[in-house]
Short mmCIF file of C-alpha atoms and ligand atoms in Angstrom, two decimals:
data_model
loop_
_atom_site.label_atom_id
_atom_site.label_comp_id
_atom_site.label_asym_id
_atom_site.label_seq_id
_atom_site.Cartn_x
_atom_site.Cartn_y
_atom_site.Cartn_z
CA MET A 316 -4.79 -14.10 -18.25
CA SER A 317 -8.31 -15.02 -17.16
CA PHE A 318 -9.70 -13.89 -13.82
CA SER A 319 -10.01 -17.55 -12.81
CA SER A 320 -6.29 -18.13 -13.41
CA ARG A 321 -5.40 -15.00 -11.45
CA VAL A 322 -7.46 -16.27 -8.50
CA LYS A 323 -5.75 -19.65 -8.74
CA ASP A 324 -2.32 -18.01 -8.90
CA GLU A 325 -3.12 -16.15 -5.71
CA LEU A 326 -4.52 -19.21 -3.93
CA ALA A 327 -1.55 -21.35 -4.97
CA GLN A 328 1.01 -18.90 -3.55
CA ALA A 329 3.32 -20.47 -1.00
CA ARG A 330 1.86 -19.98 2.47
CA THR A 331 2.69 -21.29 5.88
CA LEU A 332 0.01 -23.70 7.01
CA THR A 333 -0.46 -25.46 10.32
CA PRO A 334 -0.53 -29.27 9.98
CA CYS A 335 -4.34 -29.35 10.35
CA CYS A 336 -4.78 -26.83 7.54
CA GLN A 337 -2.16 -28.51 5.35
CA LYS A 338 -4.16 -31.72 5.53
CA ALA A 339 -7.44 -29.89 4.89
CA GLN A 340 -6.02 -28.17 1.80
CA SER A 341 -4.64 -31.46 0.48
CA TYR A 342 -8.02 -33.07 1.10
CA GLY A 343 -9.78 -30.34 -0.89
CA LEU A 344 -7.31 -30.74 -3.76
CA LEU A 345 -7.63 -34.53 -3.92
CA LEU A 346 -11.32 -34.98 -3.12
CA LEU A 347 -12.41 -32.42 -5.72
CA GLY A 348 -9.94 -33.55 -8.36
CA ARG A 349 -11.21 -35.35 -11.42
CA ASP A 350 -11.33 -38.78 -9.72
CA PHE A 351 -11.07 -39.88 -6.10
CA SER A 352 -11.72 -43.61 -5.88
CA VAL A 353 -9.88 -46.90 -5.63
CA SER A 354 -9.93 -47.22 -9.43
CA SER A 355 -8.61 -43.72 -10.10
CA VAL A 356 -7.10 -40.83 -8.15
CA LYS A 357 -6.41 -38.14 -10.69
CA ILE A 358 -6.49 -34.46 -11.58
CA THR A 359 -6.40 -32.82 -14.99
CA THR A 360 -5.75 -29.10 -14.89
CA GLU A 361 -4.39 -26.36 -17.10
CA HIS A 362 -2.99 -24.61 -14.03
CA ALA A 363 0.61 -25.65 -13.43
CA GLN A 364 0.76 -24.65 -9.75
CA THR A 365 -2.42 -26.59 -9.01
CA ALA A 366 -0.83 -29.71 -10.51
CA ALA A 367 2.26 -29.04 -8.38
CA LEU A 368 0.20 -28.64 -5.20
CA TYR A 369 -1.77 -31.80 -6.00
CA LYS A 370 1.50 -33.67 -6.33
CA GLN A 371 2.74 -32.15 -3.10
CA ALA A 372 -0.48 -33.26 -1.37
CA LEU A 373 0.19 -36.83 -2.51
CA ALA A 374 3.79 -36.55 -1.40
CA GLY A 375 2.54 -35.89 2.14
CA ILE A 376 0.96 -39.35 2.26
CA PRO A 377 3.15 -42.41 2.84
CA LEU A 378 2.90 -44.24 -0.51
CA PRO A 379 4.92 -46.96 -2.21
CA GLU A 380 7.69 -45.65 -4.49
CA ASN A 381 6.87 -44.58 -8.04
CA SER A 382 3.13 -44.38 -7.42
CA ILE A 383 2.69 -40.88 -8.81
CA SER A 384 2.62 -40.09 -12.50
CA THR A 385 2.69 -36.62 -14.06
CA VAL A 386 1.92 -36.08 -17.73
CA GLN A 387 2.15 -32.66 -19.32
CA LYS A 388 0.47 -32.06 -22.66
CA THR A 389 -1.82 -29.05 -23.08
CA ASN A 390 -3.05 -29.80 -19.57
CA TYR A 391 -1.30 -31.34 -16.62
CA THR A 392 -2.47 -34.75 -15.45
CA VAL A 393 -1.30 -36.08 -12.10
CA SER A 394 -2.48 -39.53 -11.07
CA VAL A 395 -1.78 -42.36 -8.66
CA VAL A 396 -0.80 -45.30 -10.80
CA ASN A 397 -1.28 -48.39 -8.66
CA GLU A 398 -4.16 -49.70 -6.61
CA PRO A 399 -2.42 -50.20 -3.24
CA ALA A 400 -1.30 -46.56 -3.39
CA ARG A 401 -4.80 -45.37 -4.26
CA ARG A 402 -6.15 -47.38 -1.35
CA ALA A 403 -3.58 -45.72 0.92
CA VAL A 404 -4.71 -42.28 -0.29
CA LEU A 405 -8.36 -43.05 0.49
CA GLU A 406 -7.48 -44.49 3.88
CA TYR A 407 -5.31 -41.48 4.76
CA PHE A 408 -8.43 -39.31 4.53
CA GLY A 409 -10.67 -41.83 6.29
CA HIS A 410 -12.40 -43.12 3.16
CA SER A 411 -12.88 -46.75 2.35
CA GLU A 412 -12.95 -48.32 -1.09
CA THR A 413 -16.34 -49.77 -0.26
CA ASP A 414 -17.93 -46.34 0.28
CA ILE A 415 -20.99 -46.53 -1.95
CA SER A 416 -21.27 -42.80 -2.32
CA LEU A 417 -18.49 -40.34 -1.83
CA ARG A 418 -19.19 -37.91 1.00
CA LEU A 419 -17.22 -35.16 2.65
CA ASN A 420 -15.39 -36.59 5.65
CA ARG A 421 -15.55 -33.87 8.27
CA ALA A 422 -12.88 -35.58 10.34
CA ASN A 423 -10.36 -33.99 7.95
CA LEU A 424 -11.55 -30.50 8.90
CA VAL A 425 -10.46 -30.45 12.52
CA ASN A 426 -10.70 -26.74 13.32
CA ASP A 427 -12.54 -23.74 11.88
CA CYS A 428 -9.29 -22.63 10.19
CA CYS A 429 -9.34 -25.85 8.16
CA PHE A 430 -12.59 -24.91 6.40
CA ARG A 431 -10.80 -22.12 4.56
CA SER A 432 -7.87 -24.34 3.65
CA PHE A 433 -10.17 -27.05 2.38
CA LEU A 434 -12.01 -24.45 0.33
CA ARG A 435 -8.71 -23.25 -1.16
CA GLY A 436 -7.80 -26.78 -2.25
CA ALA A 437 -11.31 -27.41 -3.58
CA PHE A 438 -11.23 -24.16 -5.55
CA LEU A 439 -7.91 -24.99 -7.16
CA SER A 440 -9.11 -28.45 -8.18
CA SER A 441 -12.65 -27.82 -9.30
CA ALA A 442 -13.69 -24.17 -9.52
CA ASN A 443 -14.01 -21.76 -12.38
CA MET A 444 -15.09 -18.15 -12.64
CA SER A 445 -16.45 -16.02 -15.43
CA GLU A 446 -14.80 -12.72 -16.32
CA PRO A 447 -16.39 -10.30 -13.85
CA GLU A 448 -16.43 -7.47 -16.42
CA LYS A 449 -19.03 -9.53 -18.28
CA SER A 450 -20.91 -11.48 -15.61
CA TYR A 451 -20.68 -12.76 -12.06
CA HIS A 452 -20.47 -16.51 -11.92
CA LEU A 453 -18.32 -18.85 -9.86
CA GLU A 454 -18.79 -22.59 -9.82
CA PHE A 455 -17.40 -25.78 -8.37
CA SER A 456 -17.88 -28.72 -10.67
CA VAL A 457 -18.45 -31.89 -8.63
CA SER A 458 -18.87 -35.40 -10.04
CA ARG A 459 -21.02 -36.84 -7.24
CA ALA A 460 -24.42 -35.56 -6.12
CA LYS A 461 -24.07 -36.18 -2.38
CA LEU A 462 -20.60 -34.69 -2.33
CA ALA A 463 -21.94 -31.56 -4.06
CA GLY A 464 -24.62 -31.35 -1.35
CA ASP A 465 -21.98 -31.71 1.36
CA ILE A 466 -19.86 -28.95 -0.18
CA ALA A 467 -22.88 -26.65 -0.40
CA ALA A 468 -23.71 -27.38 3.25
CA LEU A 469 -20.15 -26.62 4.31
CA LEU A 470 -20.23 -23.32 2.41
CA SER A 471 -23.54 -22.43 4.06
CA GLU A 472 -21.95 -22.95 7.46
CA MET A 473 -19.37 -20.37 6.40
CA ASP A 474 -22.24 -17.95 5.60
CA LEU A 475 -21.68 -18.50 1.90
CA ASN A 476 -24.88 -19.53 0.18
CA PRO A 477 -24.47 -21.32 -3.15
CA LYS A 478 -27.07 -22.96 -5.37
CA ILE A 479 -26.81 -26.35 -7.08
CA ILE A 480 -27.76 -27.40 -10.60
CA VAL A 481 -26.99 -30.49 -12.68
CA ARG A 482 -25.30 -29.87 -16.02
CA ASP A 483 -23.88 -32.52 -18.36
CA GLY A 484 -23.95 -35.08 -15.57
CA LYS A 485 -21.93 -32.81 -13.27
CA HIS A 486 -23.25 -31.30 -10.07
CA ILE A 487 -22.52 -27.61 -10.15
CA VAL A 488 -22.29 -25.71 -6.88
CA TYR A 489 -22.42 -22.07 -7.92
CA PHE A 490 -22.70 -18.41 -7.00
CA LYS A 491 -24.17 -15.72 -9.23
CA ASP A 492 -23.94 -12.65 -7.00
CA SER A 493 -20.81 -10.56 -6.77
CA ALA A 494 -21.05 -10.20 -2.98
CA GLY A 495 -21.22 -13.98 -2.50
CA ILE A 496 -18.27 -14.50 -4.84
CA GLU A 497 -16.27 -11.80 -3.09
CA ASP A 498 -16.90 -13.44 0.30
CA LEU A 499 -15.90 -16.83 -1.04
CA LEU A 500 -12.65 -15.50 -2.53
CA THR A 501 -11.82 -13.79 0.76
CA ALA A 502 -12.57 -16.94 2.75
CA ALA A 503 -10.37 -19.07 0.48
CA GLY A 504 -7.50 -16.59 0.81
CA ALA A 505 -7.67 -14.66 -2.47
CA GLN A 506 -8.00 -11.21 -0.87
CA ASP A 507 -6.43 -9.39 -3.84
CA ALA A 508 -8.87 -10.99 -6.27
CA ALA A 509 -11.77 -10.14 -3.94
CA LEU A 510 -10.70 -6.47 -3.92
CA GLU A 511 -10.26 -6.51 -7.69
CA LEU A 512 -13.77 -7.94 -8.07
CA MET A 513 -15.14 -5.22 -5.81
CA ARG A 514 -13.31 -2.58 -7.84
CA ILE A 515 -14.77 -3.92 -11.09
CA LYS A 516 -18.27 -3.93 -9.57
CA ILE A 517 -17.89 -0.37 -8.34
CA VAL A 518 -16.66 0.83 -11.75
CA LYS A 519 -19.58 -0.89 -13.51
CA ASP A 520 -22.00 0.59 -11.04
CA PHE A 521 -20.64 4.12 -11.31
CA ILE A 522 -20.66 3.92 -15.11
CA ASN A 523 -24.28 2.76 -15.12
CA LYS A 524 -25.28 5.57 -12.80
CA SER A 525 -23.38 8.14 -14.87
CA LYS A 526 -24.99 6.87 -18.07
CA ARG A 527 -28.38 7.35 -16.50
CA ARG A 528 -27.38 10.91 -15.73
CA GLN A 529 -26.09 11.30 -19.28
CA ASN A 530 -22.83 12.45 -17.86
CA CYS A 531 -20.01 9.97 -18.10
CA ASP A 532 -17.00 11.68 -16.65
CA THR A 533 -14.27 9.05 -16.56
CA ALA A 534 -11.86 11.01 -14.38
CA ASN A 535 -14.50 11.48 -11.72
CA ILE A 536 -15.52 7.84 -11.87
CA ASP A 537 -11.91 6.75 -11.35
CA LYS A 538 -11.59 9.06 -8.38
CA SER A 539 -14.82 7.93 -6.75
CA VAL A 540 -14.07 4.28 -7.40
CA ASN A 541 -10.57 4.43 -5.96
CA ALA A 542 -11.85 6.25 -2.89
CA ALA A 543 -14.68 3.73 -2.36
CA VAL A 544 -12.36 0.74 -2.78
CA LYS A 545 -9.90 2.21 -0.30
CA GLN A 546 -12.65 2.92 2.24
CA VAL A 547 -14.23 -0.52 2.02
CA ALA A 548 -10.80 -2.16 2.24
CA ALA A 549 -10.06 -0.06 5.35
CA VAL A 550 -13.29 -1.14 7.05
CA LYS A 551 -12.64 -4.79 6.18
CA LYS A 552 -9.12 -4.51 7.53
CA LEU A 553 -10.47 -3.14 10.82
CA MET A 554 -13.00 -6.00 10.91
CA HIS A 555 -10.38 -8.67 10.31
CA SER A 556 -8.10 -7.28 13.01
CA ASN A 557 -11.02 -6.96 15.45
CA ARG A 558 -10.57 -3.20 15.72
CA LEU A 559 -13.82 -2.09 14.13
CA ASP A 560 -15.88 -1.96 17.32
CA ALA A 561 -13.24 0.20 18.98
CA LEU A 562 -14.09 3.08 16.61
CA PRO A 563 -15.97 6.09 18.03
CA PRO A 564 -19.74 5.62 17.52
CA GLN A 565 -20.05 8.08 14.61
CA LEU A 566 -17.16 6.53 12.71
CA LEU A 567 -18.52 3.05 13.43
CA GLU A 568 -21.89 4.07 11.98
CA THR A 569 -20.27 5.39 8.79
CA ALA A 570 -18.00 2.33 8.56
CA HIS A 571 -21.02 0.00 8.61
CA ILE A 572 -22.86 2.06 6.01
CA ARG A 573 -19.80 2.09 3.74
CA VAL A 574 -19.13 -1.64 3.92
CA ASP A 575 -22.82 -2.51 3.49
CA ASN A 576 -23.06 -0.17 0.48
CA PRO A 577 -19.71 -0.36 -1.27
CA TYR A 578 -21.20 0.84 -4.54
CA SER A 579 -22.96 3.93 -3.21
CA THR A 580 -21.92 7.47 -4.01
CA LEU A 581 -21.36 10.03 -1.24
CA GLU A 582 -24.83 11.49 -1.90
CA GLU A 583 -26.42 8.08 -1.47
CA MET A 584 -24.42 7.47 1.68
CA ILE A 585 -25.59 10.77 3.15
CA ARG A 586 -29.18 9.60 2.73
CA LEU A 587 -28.34 6.29 4.42
CA HIS A 588 -27.22 8.01 7.64
CA PRO A 589 -30.06 8.18 10.16
CA ALA A 590 -28.99 11.63 11.42
CA PRO A 591 -28.32 14.57 9.04
CA ILE A 592 -24.71 14.77 7.92
CA THR A 593 -23.01 17.16 5.49
CA ARG A 594 -20.91 16.07 2.55
CA SER A 595 -17.74 17.39 4.14
CA GLY A 596 -18.67 15.79 7.49
CA LEU A 597 -19.05 12.45 5.74
CA SER A 598 -15.79 12.88 3.80
CA HIS A 599 -14.02 13.65 7.04
CA ARG A 600 -15.35 10.51 8.73
CA LEU A 601 -14.32 8.33 5.78
CA LYS A 602 -10.86 9.88 5.77
CA ARG A 603 -10.47 9.16 9.50
CA ILE A 604 -11.50 5.52 9.01
CA VAL A 605 -8.87 5.05 6.30
CA GLU A 606 -6.25 6.72 8.52
CA ILE A 607 -7.08 4.58 11.55
CA ALA A 608 -6.98 1.40 9.48
CA SER A 609 -3.51 2.23 8.20
CA GLU A 610 -2.14 3.26 11.62
CA ASP A 611 -1.49 -0.25 12.79
CA GLY A 612 1.17 -2.42 11.16
CA GLU A 613 -1.29 -5.25 10.64
CA THR A 614 -2.33 -6.07 7.10
ZN1 LIG B 5 -6.59 -25.87 10.39
#
């Protein structure tokens, strides 16, 4: 299964959403589907759960009976089959059929939490990722220029900084750096995929370093990678549960250095500490951070 499909599987998992976020996710799914206009409201996707969520999003809008059609061939196509129903869909999200250019209607993103839910829906409908073992590339394919600009602006507000290019008449909002992609996956709710991406990056990095040293010891790489992934995950967990700043100053310093340099070896991390620290001193600090992160029941 492709990395993209794994991300989509994770994003499409059943989750409890507040009404504001439910609407934001539905909006992302519909707005970034293949068409969103009075003449066509439609998605074509190879991802079954995305088609199901798209249908569910439509089901949340009061529409005349028998307005939704689902066709399954190689791909799934879900569409709204009559014009009054399509008009109702547009109106539900505050769009009018006379809108000359399709823009992002911020009124559908009521609270900060809704940004992430919108992003999740948008990802399911319009995003694709390369295999991270080969290259780092994540893109949203958007049919309208101004909408692509609005999506990029929204991402920037979330401290995610994409670029835009035009390809085959589509406006591509994309990321090419692994850190940016990792942050986007985390924001959208694909934490497992984000960790997997980090693990792949660390492995690649360690292998490159080992090759330079002409000493590719797979067992050691595995050990270092697993330790690094665990440590970075621990620091991120402390961040997300607002417990990071409660760490003693020395541990806090090491935590910041680890999370800012997830791909560094212990030797490199030692050099990054402003005050001298021994290898065993550093190992001890990292061990404590992992312990503290796992103490609390929060995940
Ligand atoms: Zn919300």
